[in-house]
Coordinates of C-alpha atoms (C1' of nucleotides) in Angstrom, one line a residue:
Chain A
M158 CA -33.2 -27.7 38.4
T159 CA -35.3 -27.3 35.4
T160 CA -34.6 -28.9 32.0
H161 CA -32.0 -26.7 30.5
Q162 CA -30.6 -27.3 27.0
Q163 CA -32.6 -29.3 24.5
F164 CA -30.7 -30.8 21.6
S165 CA -31.2 -33.6 19.1
R166 CA -29.4 -36.8 18.6
E167 CA -28.4 -35.3 15.3
A168 CA -26.7 -32.4 17.0
V169 CA -24.7 -34.8 19.1
L170 CA -23.5 -36.7 16.0
T171 CA -22.7 -33.6 14.1
A172 CA -20.6 -32.1 16.9
A173 CA -18.9 -35.5 17.5
E174 CA -18.0 -35.8 13.8
E175 CA -16.6 -32.3 13.8
L176 CA -14.4 -33.1 16.7
V177 CA -13.2 -36.4 15.2
R178 CA -12.6 -35.0 11.7
T179 CA -10.6 -32.1 12.8
R180 CA -8.7 -33.3 15.9
G181 CA -9.0 -37.1 15.9
P182 CA -10.9 -39.6 18.0
Q183 CA -8.8 -39.0 21.1
A184 CA -10.2 -35.4 21.1
L185 CA -13.7 -36.8 21.4
T186 CA -14.3 -37.0 25.1
M187 CA -17.9 -37.1 26.4
R188 CA -17.2 -34.2 28.7
R189 CA -15.8 -32.0 25.9
L190 CA -18.7 -32.9 23.7
A191 CA -21.1 -32.0 26.4
A192 CA -19.4 -28.6 26.9
E193 CA -19.6 -28.0 23.2
L194 CA -23.3 -28.6 23.3
G195 CA -23.8 -26.6 26.5
A196 CA -25.4 -29.6 28.3
A197 CA -24.6 -32.0 31.0
V198 CA -22.4 -35.0 30.1
T199 CA -25.1 -37.4 31.0
A200 CA -27.6 -36.0 28.5
I201 CA -25.4 -37.4 25.7
Y202 CA -25.8 -40.8 27.1
W203 CA -29.5 -40.6 26.8
H204 CA -29.2 -39.8 23.0
V205 CA -26.4 -42.1 21.9
G206 CA -25.9 -44.8 24.6
N207 CA -22.2 -44.4 25.2
R208 CA -18.9 -43.4 23.5
E209 CA -18.5 -46.7 21.7
A210 CA -22.0 -46.5 20.2
L211 CA -21.4 -42.9 19.2
L212 CA -18.2 -43.9 17.3
D213 CA -20.1 -46.8 15.7
E214 CA -22.6 -44.3 14.4
L215 CA -20.0 -42.1 12.9
V216 CA -18.4 -45.1 11.3
Q217 CA -21.7 -46.1 9.7
R218 CA -22.1 -42.6 8.3
T219 CA -18.6 -42.6 6.8
V220 CA -19.3 -45.9 5.1
R221 CA -22.5 -44.5 3.6
E222 CA -20.8 -41.3 2.5
M223 CA -18.0 -43.1 0.6
G224 CA -20.3 -43.4 -2.4
Q225 CA -19.5 -44.4 -5.9
I226 CA -16.2 -44.7 -7.7
R227 CA -16.1 -44.2 -11.4
A228 CA -13.4 -45.7 -13.6
R229 CA -11.8 -43.5 -16.3
G230 CA -9.5 -44.4 -19.1
A231 CA -9.2 -46.4 -22.3
T232 CA -7.7 -49.8 -21.3
P233 CA -8.9 -52.0 -18.4
A234 CA -5.5 -51.5 -16.8
A235 CA -5.7 -47.7 -17.1
R236 CA -9.2 -47.8 -15.7
A237 CA -8.2 -50.0 -12.7
E238 CA -5.4 -47.5 -12.1
S239 CA -7.8 -44.6 -12.1
V240 CA -10.0 -46.4 -9.5
A241 CA -7.0 -46.8 -7.2
L242 CA -6.1 -43.2 -7.6
A243 CA -9.7 -42.0 -6.9
L244 CA -9.9 -44.4 -3.9
R245 CA -6.7 -43.0 -2.4
R246 CA -8.0 -39.4 -2.7
K247 CA -11.3 -40.3 -1.1
L248 CA -9.6 -42.1 1.8
R249 CA -7.3 -39.2 2.4
E250 CA -10.2 -36.8 2.8
R251 CA -11.3 -38.2 6.1
P252 CA -8.3 -40.0 7.6
H253 CA -9.5 -40.3 11.2
L254 CA -12.9 -41.6 10.3
I255 CA -11.3 -44.1 7.9
A256 CA -9.1 -45.3 10.6
L257 CA -12.1 -45.9 12.8
V258 CA -13.9 -47.7 10.0
H259 CA -10.9 -49.9 9.7
E260 CA -10.6 -50.7 13.4
R261 CA -14.3 -51.7 13.5
G262 CA -13.9 -54.1 10.6
L263 CA -16.1 -52.3 8.1
T264 CA -13.4 -51.7 5.6
E265 CA -14.8 -54.3 3.2
L266 CA -18.2 -52.8 3.2
M267 CA -16.8 -49.4 2.7
M268 CA -14.6 -50.6 -0.2
L269 CA -17.4 -52.4 -2.0
P270 CA -18.0 -49.8 -4.7
A271 CA -14.4 -49.6 -5.5
Q272 CA -14.1 -53.3 -5.4
R273 CA -17.0 -53.7 -7.9
A274 CA -15.2 -51.3 -10.2
L275 CA -12.0 -53.2 -9.9
V276 CA -13.7 -56.5 -10.5
H277 CA -15.2 -55.2 -13.7
E278 CA -11.9 -54.0 -15.0
A279 CA -10.2 -57.3 -14.0
H280 CA -12.8 -59.2 -15.9
A281 CA -12.4 -56.8 -18.9
A282 CA -8.7 -57.6 -18.9
G283 CA -9.5 -61.3 -19.2
L284 CA -8.8 -62.3 -15.6
R285 CA -11.2 -64.9 -14.2
G286 CA -12.0 -66.7 -10.9
E287 CA -9.3 -66.9 -8.3
A288 CA -6.8 -64.9 -10.4
A289 CA -9.2 -62.0 -10.8
A290 CA -10.0 -62.0 -7.1
Q291 CA -6.4 -61.9 -6.1
A292 CA -5.7 -59.1 -8.5
V293 CA -8.5 -57.0 -7.1
R294 CA -7.5 -57.7 -3.5
A295 CA -3.9 -56.9 -4.2
V296 CA -4.9 -53.5 -5.4
Q297 CA -7.3 -52.9 -2.5
F298 CA -4.6 -53.8 0.1
Q299 CA -2.1 -51.7 -1.7
V300 CA -4.3 -48.6 -1.7
V301 CA -5.4 -48.9 1.9
G302 CA -1.9 -49.9 3.1
F303 CA -0.3 -47.0 1.3
V304 CA -2.8 -44.5 2.7
L305 CA -2.1 -45.8 6.2
V306 CA 1.7 -45.5 5.8
E307 CA 1.3 -42.1 4.2
R308 CA -0.8 -40.8 7.1
N309 CA 1.5 -42.0 9.7
R310 CA 4.4 -40.4 7.9
E311 CA 2.6 -37.1 7.9
R312 CA 1.7 -37.4 11.6
A313 CA 5.3 -38.0 12.4
P314 CA 6.7 -35.1 10.4
R315 CA 10.4 -35.3 10.9
Q316 CA 12.0 -38.7 11.1
Q317 CA 14.1 -38.6 14.3
P318 CA 17.5 -39.4 12.9
G319 CA 16.6 -37.5 9.7
E320 CA 16.6 -39.5 6.5
P321 CA 19.4 -37.3 5.0
D322 CA 21.8 -38.6 7.6
L323 CA 21.2 -42.2 6.7
W324 CA 22.3 -42.2 3.1
D325 CA 25.6 -41.1 1.6
V326 CA 27.4 -42.2 -1.5
E327 CA 29.3 -45.0 0.3
T328 CA 26.2 -46.6 1.7
A329 CA 24.3 -46.2 -1.6
E330 CA 26.3 -48.5 -3.8
Q331 CA 28.5 -45.6 -4.9
D332 CA 25.5 -44.1 -6.7
P333 CA 25.3 -40.4 -5.9
A334 CA 21.9 -39.9 -7.6
L335 CA 20.5 -42.8 -5.6
A336 CA 21.9 -41.5 -2.4
A337 CA 20.4 -38.1 -3.1
A338 CA 17.1 -39.6 -4.0
L339 CA 16.9 -41.6 -0.8
A340 CA 17.9 -38.7 1.3
R341 CA 15.0 -36.6 -0.1
T342 CA 11.6 -37.0 1.5
P343 CA 9.6 -39.2 -0.9
D344 CA 6.8 -37.6 -2.9
P345 CA 3.9 -39.8 -2.0
E346 CA 1.9 -38.7 -5.1
R347 CA 4.5 -40.0 -7.5
L348 CA 5.4 -43.0 -5.4
F349 CA 1.8 -44.1 -5.2
A350 CA 1.3 -43.6 -8.9
A351 CA 4.4 -45.6 -9.7
S352 CA 3.6 -48.4 -7.3
I353 CA 0.0 -48.8 -8.5
R354 CA 1.1 -48.7 -12.1
A355 CA 3.7 -51.4 -11.5
L356 CA 1.2 -53.5 -9.6
V357 CA -1.7 -53.1 -12.0
G358 CA 0.6 -53.3 -15.0
S359 CA 1.8 -56.7 -13.8
L360 CA -1.5 -58.1 -12.6
W361 CA -3.6 -56.9 -15.5
G362 CA -1.1 -58.3 -17.8
A363 CA -0.5 -55.1 -19.8
E364 CA 1.0 -51.7 -19.6
A365 CA -1.3 -49.3 -17.8
G366 CA -1.7 -46.2 -20.0
G367 CA -2.0 -42.7 -18.6
Chain B
M429 CA 7.0 -45.8 55.9
T430 CA 10.3 -47.4 55.1
T431 CA 11.6 -48.1 51.6
H432 CA 9.7 -51.1 50.4
Q433 CA 10.4 -52.7 47.0
Q434 CA 13.6 -52.1 45.2
F435 CA 13.7 -52.6 41.5
S436 CA 15.8 -51.5 38.6
R437 CA 14.9 -49.4 35.6
E438 CA 15.6 -52.5 33.6
A439 CA 12.8 -54.3 35.5
V440 CA 10.4 -51.5 34.7
L441 CA 11.2 -51.7 31.0
T442 CA 10.9 -55.5 30.9
A443 CA 7.6 -55.5 32.6
A444 CA 6.3 -52.7 30.3
E445 CA 7.5 -54.5 27.2
E446 CA 5.7 -57.7 28.3
L447 CA 2.5 -55.8 28.8
V448 CA 2.7 -54.0 25.4
R449 CA 3.7 -57.1 23.5
T450 CA 1.0 -59.3 24.8
R451 CA -1.9 -56.9 25.4
G452 CA -1.1 -53.8 23.4
P453 CA -0.1 -50.3 24.5
Q454 CA -3.5 -49.4 25.9
A455 CA -2.9 -52.2 28.5
L456 CA 0.1 -50.3 29.7
T457 CA -1.1 -48.1 32.5
M458 CA 1.3 -46.8 35.1
R459 CA -0.9 -48.1 37.9
R460 CA -1.1 -51.6 36.4
L461 CA 2.7 -51.6 35.9
A462 CA 3.3 -50.6 39.4
A463 CA 1.0 -53.3 40.7
E464 CA 2.9 -55.9 38.6
L465 CA 6.2 -54.7 40.1
G466 CA 4.7 -54.6 43.6
A467 CA 5.6 -50.9 44.1
A468 CA 4.0 -47.6 44.3
V469 CA 3.0 -45.9 41.0
T470 CA 5.2 -43.0 41.7
A471 CA 8.4 -45.1 41.9
I472 CA 8.1 -45.8 38.2
Y473 CA 8.3 -42.1 37.5
W474 CA 11.6 -41.9 39.2
H475 CA 13.0 -44.6 36.9
V476 CA 11.6 -43.7 33.6
G477 CA 10.2 -40.1 33.8
N478 CA 6.7 -40.7 32.5
R479 CA 4.6 -42.9 30.3
E480 CA 5.6 -41.2 27.1
A481 CA 9.3 -41.6 27.9
L482 CA 8.7 -45.2 28.8
L483 CA 7.1 -45.9 25.5
D484 CA 9.9 -44.1 23.7
E485 CA 12.4 -46.4 25.4
L486 CA 10.5 -49.5 24.2
V487 CA 10.5 -48.1 20.7
Q488 CA 14.2 -47.6 20.8
R489 CA 14.7 -51.2 21.8
T490 CA 12.5 -52.4 19.1
V491 CA 14.5 -50.5 16.5
R492 CA 17.7 -52.0 17.8
E493 CA 16.3 -55.5 17.9
M494 CA 15.1 -55.4 14.3
G495 CA 18.6 -56.4 13.3
Q496 CA 19.8 -57.6 9.9
I497 CA 17.9 -58.9 6.9
R498 CA 19.6 -61.4 4.6
A499 CA 18.6 -61.7 1.0
R500 CA 18.3 -65.2 -0.5
G501 CA 17.8 -66.3 -4.1
A502 CA 19.5 -66.5 -7.5
T503 CA 18.3 -63.4 -9.3
P504 CA 18.2 -59.8 -7.9
A505 CA 14.4 -59.9 -8.2
A506 CA 14.1 -63.1 -6.3
R507 CA 16.5 -61.8 -3.7
A508 CA 14.5 -58.5 -3.3
E509 CA 11.3 -60.6 -3.0
S510 CA 12.9 -62.7 -0.2
V511 CA 13.8 -59.5 1.7
A512 CA 10.2 -58.4 1.5
L513 CA 9.0 -61.7 2.8
A514 CA 11.5 -61.7 5.7
L515 CA 10.6 -58.2 6.5
R516 CA 7.0 -58.9 6.8
R517 CA 7.7 -61.9 9.0
K518 CA 9.8 -59.8 11.4
L519 CA 7.2 -57.0 11.5
R520 CA 4.5 -59.4 12.3
E521 CA 6.3 -60.8 15.3
R522 CA 5.9 -57.6 17.4
P523 CA 2.9 -55.8 15.9
H524 CA 2.1 -53.5 18.8
L525 CA 5.7 -52.4 19.1
I526 CA 6.0 -51.8 15.4
A527 CA 2.9 -49.7 15.5
L528 CA 4.5 -47.6 18.2
V529 CA 7.7 -47.3 16.2
H530 CA 5.6 -46.1 13.3
E531 CA 3.7 -43.5 15.3
R532 CA 6.9 -42.1 16.6
G533 CA 8.4 -41.6 13.2
L534 CA 11.2 -44.1 13.6
T535 CA 10.1 -46.4 10.8
E536 CA 12.8 -45.3 8.5
L537 CA 15.5 -46.0 11.0
M538 CA 14.0 -49.4 11.8
M539 CA 13.8 -50.2 8.1
L540 CA 17.4 -49.3 7.3
P541 CA 18.8 -52.8 7.2
A542 CA 16.1 -54.0 4.9
Q543 CA 16.4 -50.8 2.8
R544 CA 20.1 -51.4 2.3
A545 CA 19.4 -54.9 1.2
L546 CA 16.8 -53.7 -1.3
V547 CA 19.1 -51.0 -2.6
H548 CA 21.7 -53.6 -3.2
E549 CA 19.3 -55.8 -5.2
A550 CA 17.9 -52.9 -7.1
H551 CA 21.4 -51.9 -8.2
A552 CA 22.2 -55.5 -9.1
A553 CA 19.2 -55.4 -11.4
G554 CA 20.6 -52.4 -13.2
L555 CA 18.4 -49.8 -11.6
R556 CA 20.1 -46.5 -10.9
G557 CA 19.5 -43.1 -9.2
E558 CA 15.9 -42.0 -8.9
A559 CA 14.4 -45.1 -10.4
A560 CA 16.3 -47.3 -7.9
A561 CA 15.1 -45.2 -5.0
Q562 CA 11.5 -45.3 -6.1
A563 CA 11.6 -49.1 -6.6
V564 CA 13.1 -49.6 -3.1
R565 CA 10.5 -47.3 -1.5
A566 CA 7.6 -48.9 -3.3
V567 CA 8.5 -52.2 -1.9
Q568 CA 9.0 -50.7 1.6
F569 CA 5.6 -49.0 1.5
Q570 CA 4.1 -52.1 0.2
V571 CA 5.4 -54.3 3.0
V572 CA 4.6 -51.9 5.8
G573 CA 1.2 -51.1 4.4
F574 CA 0.3 -54.7 3.9
V575 CA 1.3 -55.6 7.5
L576 CA -0.8 -52.7 8.8
V577 CA -3.9 -53.8 6.8
E578 CA -3.4 -57.4 7.7
R579 CA -3.2 -56.6 11.4
N580 CA -6.3 -54.6 11.4
R581 CA -8.1 -57.3 9.6
E582 CA -7.1 -59.8 12.3
R583 CA -8.1 -57.4 15.1
A584 CA -11.5 -57.1 13.5
P585 CA -12.1 -60.8 13.1
R586 CA -15.5 -61.0 11.4
Q587 CA -16.4 -58.3 8.9
Q588 CA -19.7 -57.0 10.1
P589 CA -21.8 -57.6 7.0
G590 CA -19.9 -60.8 6.4
E591 CA -17.9 -60.8 3.1
P592 CA -19.8 -63.8 1.8
D593 CA -23.0 -61.8 1.7
L594 CA -21.5 -59.1 -0.5
W595 CA -20.7 -61.3 -3.5
D596 CA -22.9 -63.5 -5.6
V597 CA -22.7 -64.6 -9.2
E598 CA -24.7 -61.6 -10.4
T599 CA -22.6 -59.0 -8.8
A600 CA -19.4 -60.8 -9.8
E601 CA -19.6 -60.4 -13.6
Q602 CA -21.4 -63.8 -13.9
D603 CA -18.2 -65.5 -12.8
P604 CA -19.0 -68.1 -10.1
A605 CA -15.4 -68.9 -9.4
L606 CA -14.7 -65.2 -8.9
A607 CA -17.7 -64.8 -6.6
A608 CA -16.6 -67.7 -4.5
A609 CA -13.1 -66.4 -4.3
L610 CA -14.2 -63.0 -3.2
A611 CA -16.6 -64.5 -0.7
R612 CA -13.7 -66.4 1.0
T613 CA -11.6 -64.7 3.5
P614 CA -8.3 -63.9 1.7
D615 CA -5.2 -65.9 2.5
P616 CA -2.8 -63.1 3.5
E617 CA 0.2 -65.3 2.9
R618 CA -0.6 -66.0 -0.7
L619 CA -1.9 -62.5 -1.3
F620 CA 1.2 -60.9 0.0
A621 CA 3.5 -63.2 -2.0
A622 CA 1.5 -62.5 -5.2
S623 CA 1.5 -58.8 -4.6
I624 CA 5.1 -58.5 -3.9
R625 CA 6.0 -60.8 -6.9
A626 CA 3.9 -58.5 -9.1
L627 CA 5.4 -55.4 -7.8
V628 CA 9.0 -56.5 -7.7
G629 CA 8.6 -58.4 -11.0
S630 CA 7.5 -55.1 -12.6
L631 CA 9.9 -52.8 -11.0
W632 CA 13.0 -55.0 -11.2
G633 CA 12.2 -55.4 -14.9
A634 CA 12.2 -59.2 -14.7
E635 CA 10.3 -62.2 -13.4
A636 CA 11.0 -62.9 -9.8
G637 CA 12.0 -66.6 -9.5
G638 CA 10.9 -68.7 -6.5
Chain C
dA344 C1' -39.3 -38.0 26.9
dC345 C1' -35.4 -35.7 28.1
dC346 C1' -32.2 -33.5 31.1
dT347 C1' -29.8 -32.8 35.7
dG348 C1' -25.9 -33.5 39.5
dA349 C1' -23.7 -36.8 42.5
dA350 C1' -21.0 -40.6 42.7
dC351 C1' -17.9 -44.5 41.3
dA352 C1' -13.9 -46.5 39.4
dC353 C1' -10.5 -45.5 36.6
dC354 C1' -6.5 -42.6 34.3
dG355 C1' -1.4 -39.7 34.3
dT356 C1' 1.3 -36.7 36.9
dT357 C1' 3.3 -33.6 40.6
dC358 C1' 5.1 -33.0 45.0
dA359 C1' 6.5 -33.0 49.7
dA360 C1' 8.0 -36.3 52.7
dG361 C1' 10.4 -40.2 54.2
dT362 C1' 14.9 -43.3 54.7
Chain D
dA1232 C1' 19.6 -42.4 45.6
dC1233 C1' 15.2 -44.4 45.8
dC1234 C1' 10.6 -45.1 47.3
dT1235 C1' 6.2 -43.6 49.7
dG1236 C1' 1.1 -41.7 50.0
dA1237 C1' -1.7 -37.6 49.2
dA1238 C1' -3.6 -34.8 46.0
dC1239 C1' -5.0 -32.8 41.4
dA1240 C1' -7.2 -32.8 37.1
dC1241 C1' -8.8 -35.5 34.0
dC1242 C1' -11.5 -39.8 32.0
dG1243 C1' -16.3 -43.0 30.9
dT1244 C1' -20.3 -44.6 33.0
dT1245 C1' -24.3 -45.5 36.2
dC1246 C1' -28.2 -43.9 38.7
dA1247 C1' -31.8 -41.7 41.2
dA1248 C1' -34.0 -37.7 40.7
dG1249 C1' -36.2 -33.9 38.5
dT1250 C1' -39.8 -31.8 35.0

DNA sequence: ACCTGAACACCGTTCAAGT
DNA sequence: ACCTGAACACCGTTCAAGT
């Protein structure tokens, strides 16, 4: 046989990223990728080594693309809050890739711009040393953790027993409004905003303004 | 051939749980499980259907085993805090199984005992209706999210650029203590306690006592 | 330098066959 | 009712061979 399809390492990475972004890492099989590129499976190995190295490269790219975070608002607390909100939005744009970054232990590096912004606002609020570090990390963990929980909830659309069934007036401290609220699927947008406001408000030592 | 090894459905589940608990779900292959039981692969299919159904069963068991959560402390805020701490401990005892529960959308059901305890304390603190529901959910998300982040950090032992390299005095607002604190690997125990205290303290509208 | 097919050691699953 | 081996359609990866 003669040499058939010619394609760059770049083409491999692009096709792989497309697969991972739209259908998740489990959809990235070397054979499927080869088919997509119209080449033999083994050609991919020449370009990128193996599957693990390929995923590593995608992860590197994601870290680079995460870019800058700009704080907005009047008070340090409000500005810290805005960083958290922006961070969540960015993370949610590429959930599969973020999960990979996370598994490969590059979360810290990826979070650096946001972390710097939070450090700045913590300092502006008068926090110093260990206390500032803990406040910054608490917000970081909160955002990443929330996004992970949120994603998993979306992936598992209907809770198997159905949340509505679990709460009635009797189990909810005789509080009908509470029972109704717990029976509803939570609005992650509002829940996140409220949680972050509570956390930042407490750690930054002030009310976080809108 | 004559019938060789006889073994119960129970034996399959026990062996499978052992594999998942100690080495994670990816270590659970039908062939490995069969080898462990000294039987043919296909015998397992007779007992449990297929791999997916087997994992479902393990998940069900985990949910059942999560049991009760007892609140401890004097004030409602302190008691809510204790629920969060106990919940984190329980979740961390079986991380792989918890991840499976989560993927299968049974987190809500599993969290029910803890949720009831939190609802009780929220009510005791005077929170009602929607506000109480949001406070309870914020704590839930916080705990689960934290455990997920924490686990992933442990799985990826050394951050690839090394956190120490990322922070020096100049990048840390000229605050040497802050730079040192951010360069250290965070102590999850303290970070969790501080975050939960901040969140609960803010949402429950009072300081959370020890 | 870049691509090929054959081959190996793994998967989960189905099925007809045994007792 | 309970277990067997053969077979199928998938994996990731290695390797000698082509041009």
